[in-house]
XYZ file of C-alpha atoms in Angstrom:
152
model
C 71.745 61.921 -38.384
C 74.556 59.977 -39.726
C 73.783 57.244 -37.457
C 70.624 57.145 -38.875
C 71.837 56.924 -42.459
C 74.678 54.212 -41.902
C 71.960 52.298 -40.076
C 69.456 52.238 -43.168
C 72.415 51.877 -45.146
C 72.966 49.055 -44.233
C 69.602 47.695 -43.165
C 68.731 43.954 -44.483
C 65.930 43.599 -45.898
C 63.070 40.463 -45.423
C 64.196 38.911 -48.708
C 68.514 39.383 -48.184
C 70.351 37.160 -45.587
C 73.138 39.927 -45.591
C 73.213 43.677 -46.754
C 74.547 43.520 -50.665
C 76.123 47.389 -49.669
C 78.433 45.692 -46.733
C 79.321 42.351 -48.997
C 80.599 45.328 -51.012
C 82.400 46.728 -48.526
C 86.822 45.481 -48.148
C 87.647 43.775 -44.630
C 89.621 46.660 -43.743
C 86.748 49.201 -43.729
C 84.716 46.534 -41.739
C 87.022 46.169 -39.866
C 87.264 50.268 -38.776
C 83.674 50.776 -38.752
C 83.560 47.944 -36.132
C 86.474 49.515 -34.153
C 84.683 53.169 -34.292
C 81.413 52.545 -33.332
C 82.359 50.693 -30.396
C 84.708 53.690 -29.450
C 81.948 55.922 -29.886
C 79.237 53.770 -27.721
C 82.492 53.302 -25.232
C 82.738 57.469 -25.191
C 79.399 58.908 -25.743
C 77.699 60.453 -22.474
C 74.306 61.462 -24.359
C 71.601 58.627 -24.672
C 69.905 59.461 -27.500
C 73.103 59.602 -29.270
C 73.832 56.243 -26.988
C 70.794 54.254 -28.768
C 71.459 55.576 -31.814
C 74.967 54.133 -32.113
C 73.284 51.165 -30.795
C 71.007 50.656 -33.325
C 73.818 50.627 -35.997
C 75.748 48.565 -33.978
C 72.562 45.420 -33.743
C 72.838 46.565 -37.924
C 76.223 45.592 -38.684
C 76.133 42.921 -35.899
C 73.293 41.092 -37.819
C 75.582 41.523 -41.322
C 78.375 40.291 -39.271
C 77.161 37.468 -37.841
C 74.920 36.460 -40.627
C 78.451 36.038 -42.948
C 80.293 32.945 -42.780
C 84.014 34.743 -42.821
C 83.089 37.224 -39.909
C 83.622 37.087 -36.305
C 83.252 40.084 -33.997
C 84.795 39.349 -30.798
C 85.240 42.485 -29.135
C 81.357 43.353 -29.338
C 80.549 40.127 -27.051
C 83.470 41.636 -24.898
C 82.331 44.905 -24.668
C 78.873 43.394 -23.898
C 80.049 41.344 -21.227
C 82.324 44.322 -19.686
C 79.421 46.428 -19.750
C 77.041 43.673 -17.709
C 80.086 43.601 -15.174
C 80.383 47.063 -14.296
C 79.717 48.268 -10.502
C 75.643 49.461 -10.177
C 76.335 52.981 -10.027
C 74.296 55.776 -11.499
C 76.987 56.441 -13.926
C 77.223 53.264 -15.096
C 73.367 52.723 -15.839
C 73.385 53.566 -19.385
C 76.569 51.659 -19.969
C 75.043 48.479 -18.172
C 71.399 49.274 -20.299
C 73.162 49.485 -23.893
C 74.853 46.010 -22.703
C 71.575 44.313 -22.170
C 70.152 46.170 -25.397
C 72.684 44.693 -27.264
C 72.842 41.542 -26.307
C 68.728 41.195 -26.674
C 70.077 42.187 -30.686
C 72.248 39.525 -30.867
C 71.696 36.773 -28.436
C 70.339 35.060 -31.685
C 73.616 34.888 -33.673
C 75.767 34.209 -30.148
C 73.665 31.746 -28.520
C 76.427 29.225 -28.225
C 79.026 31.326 -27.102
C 76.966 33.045 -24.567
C 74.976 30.246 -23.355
C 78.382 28.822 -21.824
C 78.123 32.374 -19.201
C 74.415 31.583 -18.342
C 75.203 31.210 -14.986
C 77.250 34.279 -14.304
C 74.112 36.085 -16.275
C 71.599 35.378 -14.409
C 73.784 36.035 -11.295
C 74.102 39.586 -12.780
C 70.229 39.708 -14.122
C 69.199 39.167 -10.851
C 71.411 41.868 -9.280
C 70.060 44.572 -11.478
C 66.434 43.323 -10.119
C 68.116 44.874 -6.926
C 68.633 48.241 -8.154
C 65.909 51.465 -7.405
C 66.387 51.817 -11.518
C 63.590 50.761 -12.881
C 64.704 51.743 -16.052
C 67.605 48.679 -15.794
C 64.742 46.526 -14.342
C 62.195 47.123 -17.420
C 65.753 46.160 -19.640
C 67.228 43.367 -17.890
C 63.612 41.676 -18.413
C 63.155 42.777 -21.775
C 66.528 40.926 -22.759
C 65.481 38.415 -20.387
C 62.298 37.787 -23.087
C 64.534 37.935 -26.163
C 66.622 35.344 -24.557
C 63.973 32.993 -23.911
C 61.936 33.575 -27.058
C 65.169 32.413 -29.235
C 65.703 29.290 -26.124
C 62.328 28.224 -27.133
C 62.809 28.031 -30.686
């Protein structure tokens, strides 16, 4: 529920280029929100739960990104450390919140991601190799969002 409500929070709207509620917001508070939602992706076990922290995640990534001053490194990390863990059950949802993430904001990180193409698709294609078909129907759903933005 509070996931939820952070989320709409801080939802941008068609006519705002950033939320006016996190412009509002001091560094330091960005700053911890960033640092505890990626503790709580890192540590929660329960998907729903998973995707929810997701989705606020993508929401302060696009407010993040979107503002000049801001730079959130350790979400491309955690991205990348996610696409690089061993194919293992366990490791699944970790691998699918990755790839759902980066689908959210390959937009804003083109450039810096576009430089690990290569060791992507090397990955992309490994999770084509899995029995999950759950990874499979992710991997080429990011796949798409990749592409659509290439093409623009």
């Amino acid at each position: 529920m509070a996931a939820v409500l952070m989320r709409k929070l801080l939802e941008i709207k068609d006519y705002q280029l950033i939320n006016p509620e996190w412009t509002k917001m001091a560094p330091e508070q960005k700053e911890q929100l960033k640092v505890l939602l990626l503790e709580i992706l890192i540590s929660e076990k329960d998907k729903k739960l998973k995707k929810a922290t997701m989705d606020v995640i993508n929401q302060v990534a696009e407010n993040v990104f979107e503002s000049e001053n801001e730079k959130w490194d350790e979400l491309i990390s955690l991205i990348l450390n996610f696409l690089s863990l061993g194919l293992t059950e366990d490791n699944y949802i970790n691998i699918e919140c990755g790839l759902n993430l980066l689908s959210g904001i390959f937009n804003f990180v083109y450039d810096d991601i576009i430089t690990k193409i290569e060791g992507l698709v090397t990955v992309f294609r490994t999770f084509y190799k899995t029995n999950s078909l759950s990874l499979k129907v992710r991997t080429s759903r990011t796949i798409a969002e990749m592409i659509t933005y290439c093409e623009k």
